[in-house]
mmCIF file of C-alpha atoms in Angstrom:
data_model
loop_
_atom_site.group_PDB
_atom_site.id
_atom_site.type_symbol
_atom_site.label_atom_id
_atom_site.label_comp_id
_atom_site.label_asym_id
_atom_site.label_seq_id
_atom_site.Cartn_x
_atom_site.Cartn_y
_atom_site.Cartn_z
ATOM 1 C CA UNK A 1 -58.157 35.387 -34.647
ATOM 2 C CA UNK A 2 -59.775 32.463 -32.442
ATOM 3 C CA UNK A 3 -59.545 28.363 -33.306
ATOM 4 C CA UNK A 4 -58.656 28.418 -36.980
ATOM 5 C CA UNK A 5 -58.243 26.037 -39.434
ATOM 6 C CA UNK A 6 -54.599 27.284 -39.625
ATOM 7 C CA UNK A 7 -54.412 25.852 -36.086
ATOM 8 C CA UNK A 8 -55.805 22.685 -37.391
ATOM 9 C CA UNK A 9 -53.464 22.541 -40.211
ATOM 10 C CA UNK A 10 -50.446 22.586 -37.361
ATOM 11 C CA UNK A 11 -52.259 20.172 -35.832
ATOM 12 C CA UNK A 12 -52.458 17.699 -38.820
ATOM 13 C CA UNK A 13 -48.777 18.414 -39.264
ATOM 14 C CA UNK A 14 -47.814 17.020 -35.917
ATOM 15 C CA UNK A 15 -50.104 13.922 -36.358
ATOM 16 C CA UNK A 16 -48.620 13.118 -39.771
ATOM 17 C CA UNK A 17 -44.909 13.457 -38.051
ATOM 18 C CA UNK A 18 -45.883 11.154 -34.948
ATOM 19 C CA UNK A 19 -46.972 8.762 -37.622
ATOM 20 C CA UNK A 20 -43.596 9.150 -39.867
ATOM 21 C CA UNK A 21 -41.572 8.556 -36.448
ATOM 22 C CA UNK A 22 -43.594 5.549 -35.477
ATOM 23 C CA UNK A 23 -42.513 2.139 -35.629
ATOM 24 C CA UNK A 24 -45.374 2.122 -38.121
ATOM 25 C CA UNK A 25 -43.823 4.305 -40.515
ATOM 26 C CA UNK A 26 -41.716 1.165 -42.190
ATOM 27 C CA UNK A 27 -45.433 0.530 -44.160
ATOM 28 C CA UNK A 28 -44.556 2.611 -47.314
ATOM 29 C CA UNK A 29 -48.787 3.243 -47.476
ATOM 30 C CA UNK A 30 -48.905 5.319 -44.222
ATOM 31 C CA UNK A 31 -45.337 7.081 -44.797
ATOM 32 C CA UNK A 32 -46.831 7.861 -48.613
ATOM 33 C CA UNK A 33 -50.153 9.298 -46.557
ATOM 34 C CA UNK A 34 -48.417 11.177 -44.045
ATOM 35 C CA UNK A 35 -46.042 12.889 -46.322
ATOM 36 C CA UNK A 36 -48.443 14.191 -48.752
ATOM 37 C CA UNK A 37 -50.916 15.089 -45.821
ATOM 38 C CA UNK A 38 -47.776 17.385 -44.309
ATOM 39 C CA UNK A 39 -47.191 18.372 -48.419
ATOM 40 C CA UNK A 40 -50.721 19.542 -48.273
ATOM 41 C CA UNK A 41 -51.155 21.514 -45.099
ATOM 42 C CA UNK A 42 -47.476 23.049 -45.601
ATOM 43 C CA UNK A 43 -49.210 24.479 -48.921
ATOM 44 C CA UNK A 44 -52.121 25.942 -47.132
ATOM 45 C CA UNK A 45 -50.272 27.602 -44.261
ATOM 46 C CA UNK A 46 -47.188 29.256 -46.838
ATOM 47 C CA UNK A 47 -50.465 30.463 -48.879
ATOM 48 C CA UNK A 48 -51.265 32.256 -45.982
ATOM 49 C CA UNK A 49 -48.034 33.959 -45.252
ATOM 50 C CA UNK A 50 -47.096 34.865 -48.093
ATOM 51 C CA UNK A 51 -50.840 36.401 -48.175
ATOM 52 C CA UNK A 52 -49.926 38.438 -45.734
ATOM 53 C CA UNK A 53 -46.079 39.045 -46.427
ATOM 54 C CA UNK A 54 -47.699 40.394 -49.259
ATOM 55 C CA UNK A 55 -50.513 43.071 -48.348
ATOM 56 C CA UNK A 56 -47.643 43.950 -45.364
ATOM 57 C CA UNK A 57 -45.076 45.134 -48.596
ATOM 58 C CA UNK A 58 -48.437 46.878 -50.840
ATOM 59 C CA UNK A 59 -49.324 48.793 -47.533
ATOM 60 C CA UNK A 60 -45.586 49.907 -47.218
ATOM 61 C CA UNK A 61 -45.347 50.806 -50.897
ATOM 62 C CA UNK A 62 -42.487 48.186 -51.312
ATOM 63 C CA UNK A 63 -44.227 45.440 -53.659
ATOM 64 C CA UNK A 64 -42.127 45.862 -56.995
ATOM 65 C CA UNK A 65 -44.828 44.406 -59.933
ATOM 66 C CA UNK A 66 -42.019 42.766 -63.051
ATOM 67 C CA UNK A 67 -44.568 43.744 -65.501
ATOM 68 C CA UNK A 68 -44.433 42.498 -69.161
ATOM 69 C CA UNK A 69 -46.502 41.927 -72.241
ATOM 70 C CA UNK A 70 -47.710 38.383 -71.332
ATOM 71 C CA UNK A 71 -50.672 36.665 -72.828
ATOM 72 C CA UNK A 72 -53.327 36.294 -70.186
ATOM 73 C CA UNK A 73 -55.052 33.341 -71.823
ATOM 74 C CA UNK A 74 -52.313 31.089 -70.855
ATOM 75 C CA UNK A 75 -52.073 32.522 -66.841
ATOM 76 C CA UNK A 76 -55.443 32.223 -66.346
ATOM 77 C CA UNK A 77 -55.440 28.266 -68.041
ATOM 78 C CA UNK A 78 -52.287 27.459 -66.071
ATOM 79 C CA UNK A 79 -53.878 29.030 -62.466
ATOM 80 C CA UNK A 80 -57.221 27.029 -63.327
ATOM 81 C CA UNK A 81 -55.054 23.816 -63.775
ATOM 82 C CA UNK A 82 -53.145 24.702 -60.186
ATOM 83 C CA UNK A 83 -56.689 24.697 -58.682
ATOM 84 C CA UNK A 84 -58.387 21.686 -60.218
ATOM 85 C CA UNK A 85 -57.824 19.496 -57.426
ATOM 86 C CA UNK A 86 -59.529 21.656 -54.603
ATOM 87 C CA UNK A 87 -62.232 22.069 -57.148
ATOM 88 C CA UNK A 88 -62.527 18.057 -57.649
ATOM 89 C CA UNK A 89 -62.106 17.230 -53.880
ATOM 90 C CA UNK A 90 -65.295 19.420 -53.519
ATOM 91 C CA UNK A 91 -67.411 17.999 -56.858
ATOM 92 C CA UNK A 92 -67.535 21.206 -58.372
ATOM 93 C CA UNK A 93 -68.021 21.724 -62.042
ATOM 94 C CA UNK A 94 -65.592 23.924 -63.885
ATOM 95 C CA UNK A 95 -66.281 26.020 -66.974
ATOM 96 C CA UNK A 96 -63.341 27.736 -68.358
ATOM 97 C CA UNK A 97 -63.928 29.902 -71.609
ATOM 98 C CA UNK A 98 -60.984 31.642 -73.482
ATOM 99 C CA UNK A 99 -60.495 33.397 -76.460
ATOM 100 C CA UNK A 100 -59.131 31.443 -79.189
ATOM 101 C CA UNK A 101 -56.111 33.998 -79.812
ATOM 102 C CA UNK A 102 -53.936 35.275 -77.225
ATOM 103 C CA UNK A 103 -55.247 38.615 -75.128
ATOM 104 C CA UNK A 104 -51.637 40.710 -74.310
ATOM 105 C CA UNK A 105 -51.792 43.181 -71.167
ATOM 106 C CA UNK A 106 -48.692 44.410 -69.559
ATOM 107 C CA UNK A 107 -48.700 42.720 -66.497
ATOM 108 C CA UNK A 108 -46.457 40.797 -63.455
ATOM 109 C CA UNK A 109 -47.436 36.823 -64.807
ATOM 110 C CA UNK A 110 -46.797 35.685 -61.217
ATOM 111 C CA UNK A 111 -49.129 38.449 -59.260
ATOM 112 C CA UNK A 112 -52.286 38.126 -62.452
ATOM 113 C CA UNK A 113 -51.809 33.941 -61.538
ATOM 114 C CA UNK A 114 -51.960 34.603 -57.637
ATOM 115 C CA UNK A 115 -55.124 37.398 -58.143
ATOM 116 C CA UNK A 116 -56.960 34.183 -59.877
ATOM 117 C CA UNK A 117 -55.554 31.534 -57.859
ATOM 118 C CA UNK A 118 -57.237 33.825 -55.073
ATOM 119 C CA UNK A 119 -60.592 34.247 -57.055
ATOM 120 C CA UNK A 120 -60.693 30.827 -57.785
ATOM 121 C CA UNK A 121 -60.043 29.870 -53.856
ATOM 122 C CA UNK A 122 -63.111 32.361 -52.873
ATOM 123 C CA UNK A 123 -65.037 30.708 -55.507
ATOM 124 C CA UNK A 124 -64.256 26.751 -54.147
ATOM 125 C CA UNK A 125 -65.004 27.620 -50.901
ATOM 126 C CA UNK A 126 -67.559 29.151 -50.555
ATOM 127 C CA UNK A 127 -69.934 26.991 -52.530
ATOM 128 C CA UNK A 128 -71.409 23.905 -51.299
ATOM 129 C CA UNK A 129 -70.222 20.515 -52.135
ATOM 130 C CA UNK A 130 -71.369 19.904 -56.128
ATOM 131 C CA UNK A 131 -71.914 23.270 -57.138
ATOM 132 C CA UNK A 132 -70.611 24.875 -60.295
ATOM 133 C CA UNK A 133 -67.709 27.679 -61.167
ATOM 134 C CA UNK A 134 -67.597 29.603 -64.261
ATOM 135 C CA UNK A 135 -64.291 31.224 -65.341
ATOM 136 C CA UNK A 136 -63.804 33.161 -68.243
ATOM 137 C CA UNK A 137 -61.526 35.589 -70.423
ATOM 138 C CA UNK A 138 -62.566 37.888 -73.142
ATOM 139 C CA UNK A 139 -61.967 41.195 -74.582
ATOM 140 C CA UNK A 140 -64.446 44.189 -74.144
ATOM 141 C CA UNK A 141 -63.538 47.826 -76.122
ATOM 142 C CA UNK A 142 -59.859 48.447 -74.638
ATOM 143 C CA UNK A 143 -60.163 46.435 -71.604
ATOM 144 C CA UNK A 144 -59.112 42.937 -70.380
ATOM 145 C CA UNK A 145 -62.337 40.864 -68.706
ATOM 146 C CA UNK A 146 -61.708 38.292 -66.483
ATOM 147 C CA UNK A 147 -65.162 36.884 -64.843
ATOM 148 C CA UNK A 148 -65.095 34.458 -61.900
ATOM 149 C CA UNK A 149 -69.015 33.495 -60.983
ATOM 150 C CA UNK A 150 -69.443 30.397 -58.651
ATOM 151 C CA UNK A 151 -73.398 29.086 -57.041
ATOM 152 C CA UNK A 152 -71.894 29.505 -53.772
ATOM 153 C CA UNK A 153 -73.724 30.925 -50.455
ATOM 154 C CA UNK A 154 -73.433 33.974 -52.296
ATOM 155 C CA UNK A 155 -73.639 37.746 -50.785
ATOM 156 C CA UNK A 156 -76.037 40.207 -49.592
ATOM 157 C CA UNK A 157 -75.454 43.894 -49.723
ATOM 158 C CA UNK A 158 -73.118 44.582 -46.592
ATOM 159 C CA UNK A 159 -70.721 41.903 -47.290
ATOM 160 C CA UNK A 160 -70.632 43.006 -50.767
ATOM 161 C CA UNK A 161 -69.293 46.806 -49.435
ATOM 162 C CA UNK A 162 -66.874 45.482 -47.335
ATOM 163 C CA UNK A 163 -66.046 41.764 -49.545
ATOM 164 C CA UNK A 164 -62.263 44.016 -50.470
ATOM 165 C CA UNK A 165 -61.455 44.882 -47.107
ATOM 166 C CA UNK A 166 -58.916 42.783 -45.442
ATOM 167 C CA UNK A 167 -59.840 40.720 -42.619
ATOM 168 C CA UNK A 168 -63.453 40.505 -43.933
ATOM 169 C CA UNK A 169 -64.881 37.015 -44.476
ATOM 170 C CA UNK A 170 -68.553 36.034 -45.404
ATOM 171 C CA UNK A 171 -70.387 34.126 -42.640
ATOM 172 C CA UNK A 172 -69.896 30.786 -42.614
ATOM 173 C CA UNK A 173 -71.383 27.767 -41.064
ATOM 174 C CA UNK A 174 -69.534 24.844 -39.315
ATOM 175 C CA UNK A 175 -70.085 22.793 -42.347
ATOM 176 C CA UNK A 176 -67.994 25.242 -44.476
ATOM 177 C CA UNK A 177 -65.005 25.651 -42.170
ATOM 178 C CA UNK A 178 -62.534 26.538 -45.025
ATOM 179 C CA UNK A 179 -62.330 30.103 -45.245
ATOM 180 C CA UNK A 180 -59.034 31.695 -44.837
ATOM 181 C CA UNK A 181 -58.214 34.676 -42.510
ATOM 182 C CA UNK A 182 -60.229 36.966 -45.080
ATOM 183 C CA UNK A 183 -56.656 38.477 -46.887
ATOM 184 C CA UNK A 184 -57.203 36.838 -50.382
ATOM 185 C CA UNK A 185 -59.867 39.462 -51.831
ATOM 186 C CA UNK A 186 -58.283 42.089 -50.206
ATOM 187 C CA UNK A 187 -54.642 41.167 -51.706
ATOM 188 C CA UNK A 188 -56.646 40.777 -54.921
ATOM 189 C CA UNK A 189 -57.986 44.535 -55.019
ATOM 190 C CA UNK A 190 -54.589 45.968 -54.566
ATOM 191 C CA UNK A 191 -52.779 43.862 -56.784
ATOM 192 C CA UNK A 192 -54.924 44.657 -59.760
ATOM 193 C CA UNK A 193 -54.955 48.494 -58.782
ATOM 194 C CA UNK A 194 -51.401 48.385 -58.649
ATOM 195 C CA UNK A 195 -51.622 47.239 -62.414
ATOM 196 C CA UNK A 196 -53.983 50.127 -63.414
ATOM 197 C CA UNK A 197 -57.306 47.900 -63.451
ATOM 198 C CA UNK A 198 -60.404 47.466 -61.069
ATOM 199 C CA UNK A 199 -62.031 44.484 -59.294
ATOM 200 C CA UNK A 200 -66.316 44.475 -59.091
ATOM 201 C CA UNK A 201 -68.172 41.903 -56.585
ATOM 202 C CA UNK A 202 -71.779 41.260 -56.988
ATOM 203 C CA UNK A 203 -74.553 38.648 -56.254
ATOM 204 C CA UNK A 204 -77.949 38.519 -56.334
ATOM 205 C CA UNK A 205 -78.092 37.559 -52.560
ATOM 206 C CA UNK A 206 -77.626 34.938 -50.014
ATOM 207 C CA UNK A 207 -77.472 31.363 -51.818
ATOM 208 C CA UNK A 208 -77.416 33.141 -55.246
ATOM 209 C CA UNK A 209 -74.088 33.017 -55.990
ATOM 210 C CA UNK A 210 -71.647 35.325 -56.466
ATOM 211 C CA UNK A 211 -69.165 37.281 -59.544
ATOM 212 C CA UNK A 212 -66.324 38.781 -59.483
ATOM 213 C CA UNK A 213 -65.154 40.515 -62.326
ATOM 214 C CA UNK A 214 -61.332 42.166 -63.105
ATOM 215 C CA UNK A 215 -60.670 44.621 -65.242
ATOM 216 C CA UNK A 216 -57.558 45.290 -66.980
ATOM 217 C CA UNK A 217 -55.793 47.863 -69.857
ATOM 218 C CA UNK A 218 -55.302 45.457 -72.883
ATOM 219 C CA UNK A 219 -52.026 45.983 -74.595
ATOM 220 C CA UNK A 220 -52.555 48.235 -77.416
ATOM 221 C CA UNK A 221 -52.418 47.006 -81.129
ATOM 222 C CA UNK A 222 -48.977 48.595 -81.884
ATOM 223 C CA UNK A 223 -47.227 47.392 -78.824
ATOM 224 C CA UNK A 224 -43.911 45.454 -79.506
ATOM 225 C CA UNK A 225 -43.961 41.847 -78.013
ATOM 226 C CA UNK A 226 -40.697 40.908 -76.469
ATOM 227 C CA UNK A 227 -38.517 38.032 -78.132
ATOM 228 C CA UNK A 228 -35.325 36.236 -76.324
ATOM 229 C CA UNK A 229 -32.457 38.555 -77.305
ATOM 230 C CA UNK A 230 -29.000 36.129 -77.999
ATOM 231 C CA UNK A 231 -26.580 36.411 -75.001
ATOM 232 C CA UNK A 232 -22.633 36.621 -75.549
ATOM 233 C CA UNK A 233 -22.465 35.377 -72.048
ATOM 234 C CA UNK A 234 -22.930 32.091 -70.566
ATOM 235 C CA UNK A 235 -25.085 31.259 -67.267
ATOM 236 C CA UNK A 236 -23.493 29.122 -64.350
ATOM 237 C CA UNK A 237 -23.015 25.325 -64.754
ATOM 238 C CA UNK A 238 -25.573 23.180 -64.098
ATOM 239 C CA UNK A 239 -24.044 21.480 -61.174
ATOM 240 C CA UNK A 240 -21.748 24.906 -58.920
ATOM 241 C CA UNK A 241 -20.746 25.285 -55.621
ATOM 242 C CA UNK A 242 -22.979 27.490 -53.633
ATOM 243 C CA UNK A 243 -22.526 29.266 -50.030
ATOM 244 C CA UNK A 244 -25.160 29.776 -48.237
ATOM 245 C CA UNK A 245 -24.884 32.544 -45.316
ATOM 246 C CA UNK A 246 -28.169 32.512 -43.217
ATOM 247 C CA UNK A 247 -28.555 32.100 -39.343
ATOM 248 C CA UNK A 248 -31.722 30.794 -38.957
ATOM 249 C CA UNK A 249 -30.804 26.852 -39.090
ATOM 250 C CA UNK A 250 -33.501 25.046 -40.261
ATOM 251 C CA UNK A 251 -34.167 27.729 -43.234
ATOM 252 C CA UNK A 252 -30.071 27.017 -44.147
ATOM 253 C CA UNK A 253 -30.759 23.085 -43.952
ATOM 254 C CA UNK A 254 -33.747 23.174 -46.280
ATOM 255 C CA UNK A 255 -31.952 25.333 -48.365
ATOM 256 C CA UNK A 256 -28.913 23.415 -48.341
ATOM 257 C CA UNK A 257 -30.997 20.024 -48.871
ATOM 258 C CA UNK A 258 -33.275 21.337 -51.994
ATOM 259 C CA UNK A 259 -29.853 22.716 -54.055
ATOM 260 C CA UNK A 260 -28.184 19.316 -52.945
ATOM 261 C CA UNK A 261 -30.988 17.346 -54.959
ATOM 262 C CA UNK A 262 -30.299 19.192 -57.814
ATOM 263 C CA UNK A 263 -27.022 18.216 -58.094
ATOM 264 C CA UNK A 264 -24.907 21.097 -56.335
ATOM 265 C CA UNK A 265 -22.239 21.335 -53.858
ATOM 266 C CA UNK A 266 -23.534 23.089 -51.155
ATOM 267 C CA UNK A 267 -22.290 24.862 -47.683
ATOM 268 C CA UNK A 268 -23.507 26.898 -45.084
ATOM 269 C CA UNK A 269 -22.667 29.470 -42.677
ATOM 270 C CA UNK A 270 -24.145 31.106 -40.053
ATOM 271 C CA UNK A 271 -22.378 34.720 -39.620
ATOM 272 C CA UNK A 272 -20.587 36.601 -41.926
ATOM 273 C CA UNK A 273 -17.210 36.093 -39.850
ATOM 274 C CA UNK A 274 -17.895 32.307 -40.273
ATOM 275 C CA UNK A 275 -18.526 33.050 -44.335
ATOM 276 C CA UNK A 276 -15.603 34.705 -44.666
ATOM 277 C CA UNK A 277 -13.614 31.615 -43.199
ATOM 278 C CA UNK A 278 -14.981 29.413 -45.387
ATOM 279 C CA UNK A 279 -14.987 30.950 -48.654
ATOM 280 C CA UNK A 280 -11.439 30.992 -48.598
ATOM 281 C CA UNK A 281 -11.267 27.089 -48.960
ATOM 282 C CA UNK A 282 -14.614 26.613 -50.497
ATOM 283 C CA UNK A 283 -14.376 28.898 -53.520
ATOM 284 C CA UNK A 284 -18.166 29.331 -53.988
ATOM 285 C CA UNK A 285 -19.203 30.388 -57.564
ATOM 286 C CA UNK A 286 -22.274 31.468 -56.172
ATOM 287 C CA UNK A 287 -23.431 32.957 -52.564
ATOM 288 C CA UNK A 288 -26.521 33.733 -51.162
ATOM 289 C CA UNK A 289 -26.683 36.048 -48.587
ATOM 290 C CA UNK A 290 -28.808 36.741 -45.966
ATOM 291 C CA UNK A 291 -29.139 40.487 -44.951
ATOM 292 C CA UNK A 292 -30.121 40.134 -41.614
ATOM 293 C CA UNK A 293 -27.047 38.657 -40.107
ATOM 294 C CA UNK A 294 -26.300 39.489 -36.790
ATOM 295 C CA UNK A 295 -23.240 41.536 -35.801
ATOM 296 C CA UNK A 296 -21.711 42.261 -39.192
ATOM 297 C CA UNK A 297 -25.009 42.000 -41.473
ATOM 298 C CA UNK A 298 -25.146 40.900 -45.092
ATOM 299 C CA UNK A 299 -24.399 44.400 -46.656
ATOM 300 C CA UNK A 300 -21.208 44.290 -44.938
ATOM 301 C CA UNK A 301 -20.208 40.775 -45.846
ATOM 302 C CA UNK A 302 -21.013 41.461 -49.591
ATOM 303 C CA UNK A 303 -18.701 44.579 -49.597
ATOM 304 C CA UNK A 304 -15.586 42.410 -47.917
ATOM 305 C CA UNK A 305 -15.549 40.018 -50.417
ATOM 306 C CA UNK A 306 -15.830 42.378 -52.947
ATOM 307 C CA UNK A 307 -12.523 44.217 -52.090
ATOM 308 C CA UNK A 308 -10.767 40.603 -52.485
ATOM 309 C CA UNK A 309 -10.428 40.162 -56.225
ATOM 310 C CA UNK A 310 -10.314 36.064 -55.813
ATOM 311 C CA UNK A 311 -13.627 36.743 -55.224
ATOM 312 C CA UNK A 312 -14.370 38.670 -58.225
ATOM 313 C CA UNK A 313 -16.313 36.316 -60.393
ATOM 314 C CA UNK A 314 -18.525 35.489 -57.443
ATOM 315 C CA UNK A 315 -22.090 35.777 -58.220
ATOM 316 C CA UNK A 316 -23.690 37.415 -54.562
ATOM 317 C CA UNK A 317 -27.563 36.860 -54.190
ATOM 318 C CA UNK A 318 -29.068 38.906 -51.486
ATOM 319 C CA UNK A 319 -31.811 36.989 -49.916
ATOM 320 C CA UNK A 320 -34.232 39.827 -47.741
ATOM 321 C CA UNK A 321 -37.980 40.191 -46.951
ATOM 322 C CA UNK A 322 -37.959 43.559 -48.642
ATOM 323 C CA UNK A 323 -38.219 43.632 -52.478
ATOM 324 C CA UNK A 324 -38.751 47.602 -52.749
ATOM 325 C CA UNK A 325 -36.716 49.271 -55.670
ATOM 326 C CA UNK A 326 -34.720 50.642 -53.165
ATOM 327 C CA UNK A 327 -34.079 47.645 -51.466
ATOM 328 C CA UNK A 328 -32.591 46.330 -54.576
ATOM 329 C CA UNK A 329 -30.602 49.416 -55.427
ATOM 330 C CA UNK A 330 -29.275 49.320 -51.722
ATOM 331 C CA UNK A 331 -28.028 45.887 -52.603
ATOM 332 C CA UNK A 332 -26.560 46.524 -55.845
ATOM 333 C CA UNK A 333 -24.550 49.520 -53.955
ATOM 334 C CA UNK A 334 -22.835 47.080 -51.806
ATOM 335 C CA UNK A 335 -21.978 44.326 -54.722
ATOM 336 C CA UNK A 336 -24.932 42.175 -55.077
ATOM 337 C CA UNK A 337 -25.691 40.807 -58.294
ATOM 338 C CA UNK A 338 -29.409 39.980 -57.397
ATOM 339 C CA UNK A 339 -31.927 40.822 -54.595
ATOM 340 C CA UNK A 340 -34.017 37.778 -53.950
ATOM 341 C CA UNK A 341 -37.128 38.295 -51.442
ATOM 342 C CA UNK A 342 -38.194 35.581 -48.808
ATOM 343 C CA UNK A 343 -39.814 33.164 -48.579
ATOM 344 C CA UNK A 344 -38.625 32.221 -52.522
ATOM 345 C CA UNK A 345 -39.715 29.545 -54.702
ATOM 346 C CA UNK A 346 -37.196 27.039 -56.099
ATOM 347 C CA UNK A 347 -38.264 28.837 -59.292
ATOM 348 C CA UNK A 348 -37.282 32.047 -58.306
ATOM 349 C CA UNK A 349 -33.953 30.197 -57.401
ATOM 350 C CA UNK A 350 -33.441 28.734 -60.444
ATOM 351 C CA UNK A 351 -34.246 31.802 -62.631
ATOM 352 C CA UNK A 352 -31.401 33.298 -61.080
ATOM 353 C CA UNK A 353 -28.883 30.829 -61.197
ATOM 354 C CA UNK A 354 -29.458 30.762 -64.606
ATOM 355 C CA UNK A 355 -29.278 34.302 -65.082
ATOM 356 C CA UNK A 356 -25.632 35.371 -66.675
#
């Protein structure tokens, strides 16, 4: 792929580390700067993988959409808010126009934020400093429109065929060195596909600006909204111990460190031989697992401790890079309670832990 800004990102990184590891990192200023310049180009580069973690799972037919009647007025405000500052740091002006009641489609709310979280990224970009973005949500006959128009460097023709292809990237100058690796519009066209809708580019040439416009099925009229059923069971405390079982080190540390700060008791190991030791102290209420283990992988380690009934009550959290329905079914076979895919969001973490 060449010198890429991904390349300077790393580079940043290791700057911002010498600085934290100086002698001059006892002036709270430059320790304040260097950790949120390391904050910032962290963000960038896990955009990027999970970019293409994702278009790797569409193209293999194992992306699994969690679709649900979800008001689309509130993901698109909330994905324009996670924006804003990119949009600032470049002196654009934002429009955002929404319909004054909620628009319902049946949708995944965390795929319909990252397709305009990517539309609004394309947009930023790719218009010079000051320029203006226009983002809006409305309702046409049985359809969902969401319109994304920027005054940007715009397109002509041939980059308008091939805009959805992955890998494809308008030409850029060496004043507007922030393009990605070209996977955002491409992730974009399959993820609203997958949901039954269609994606349009078009501009009126090169400095004209350019529109994107999705298409979705609106919910129809009769459709039952969901409301919060009551429970007879109880989630897990708010402070639990928790095993983690993962080999890679530094993904078990960070792990290990993030649960800590909320308040749980956390251990790791990195084999299932070594798990299987320490449970039997430990007592975990909770475990997750990684299925990759070498020698006796996570599959394995799940079924052994659920042929000892002391470990019964355990709750067992798969953690894999595969999120298919039949990854998750493969998982349940061998006594998982959940399937978590990598890399997860503390979110994603916390949704299960509180899930009975």
């Amino acid at each position: 792929l060449g010198i890429s800004d991904h390349q300077i990102y790393a580079g940043f990184n290791r700057r911002s580390q010498q600085i934290l590891e100086s002698s001059a990192s006892d002036d709270p200023k430059r320790v304040s700067w260097a950790s949120a310049m390391i904050k910032r180009q962290v963000g960038h580069l896990a955009r990027i993988i999970d970019d293409l973690l994702d278009i790797a799972r569409i193209s293999q037919n194992r992306i699994n959409l969690k679709k649900a009647p979800t008001d689309l007025c509130q993901i698109v405000a909330q994905a324009v808010e996670s924006s804003r500052m990119s949009v600032d740091d470049c002196q654009h002006e934002l429009t955002l126009t929404l319909s004054s009641e909620p628009i319902w489609a049946d949708v995944d709310a965390d795929r319909l934020s990252q397709v305009v979280g990517n539309l609004l990224d394309n947009a930023w970009k790719y218009t010079p400093k000051g320029g203006h973005i226009e983002v809006s949500l409305t309702c046409e006959m049985d359809e969902v429109v969401l319109r994304v128009r920027d005054t940007g460097i715009g397109m002509d023709a041939a980059t308008i065929a091939s805009a959805f292809e992955l890998f494809t990237q308008a030409e850029r100058s060496l004043d507007r060195a922030k393009g990605g690796l070209g996977i955002g519009l491409a992730l974009v066209k399959r993820l609203i596909e997958l949901h039954g809708g269609r994606v349009e580019a078009s501009s009126a040439g090169r400095n004209q600006g350019s529109e994107f416009v999705v298409r979705l099925p609106i919910l129809s009229p009769g459709a039952a909204l969901p409301e919060a059923a009551p429970s007879s069971h109880t989630s897990l405390p708010i402070s639990c111990r928790i095993l983690i079982v993962e080999d890679n080190t530094d993904v078990a540390d960070a792990f290990s460190l993030l649960l800590e700060a909320k308040g749980h008791q956390v251990m790791t190991a990195d084999s299932g031989p070594s798990a299987l030791q320490m449970v039997q102290e430990f007592m975990p209420e909770v475990a997750f697992i990684d299925i990759g283990l070498p020698g006796m992988d996570g599959y394995e380690l799940a079924r052994r401790l659920r042929l000892d009934p002391r470990f019964a009550k355990l709750k067992l959290i798969a953690l894999s890079g595969y999120a298919s329905e039949e990854d998750k079914r493969r998982s349940l076979q061998f006594g998982f309670d959940q399937h978590l895919a990598k890399p997860a969001t503390y979110k994603d973490i916390e949704a299960l832990l509180a899930t009975p």
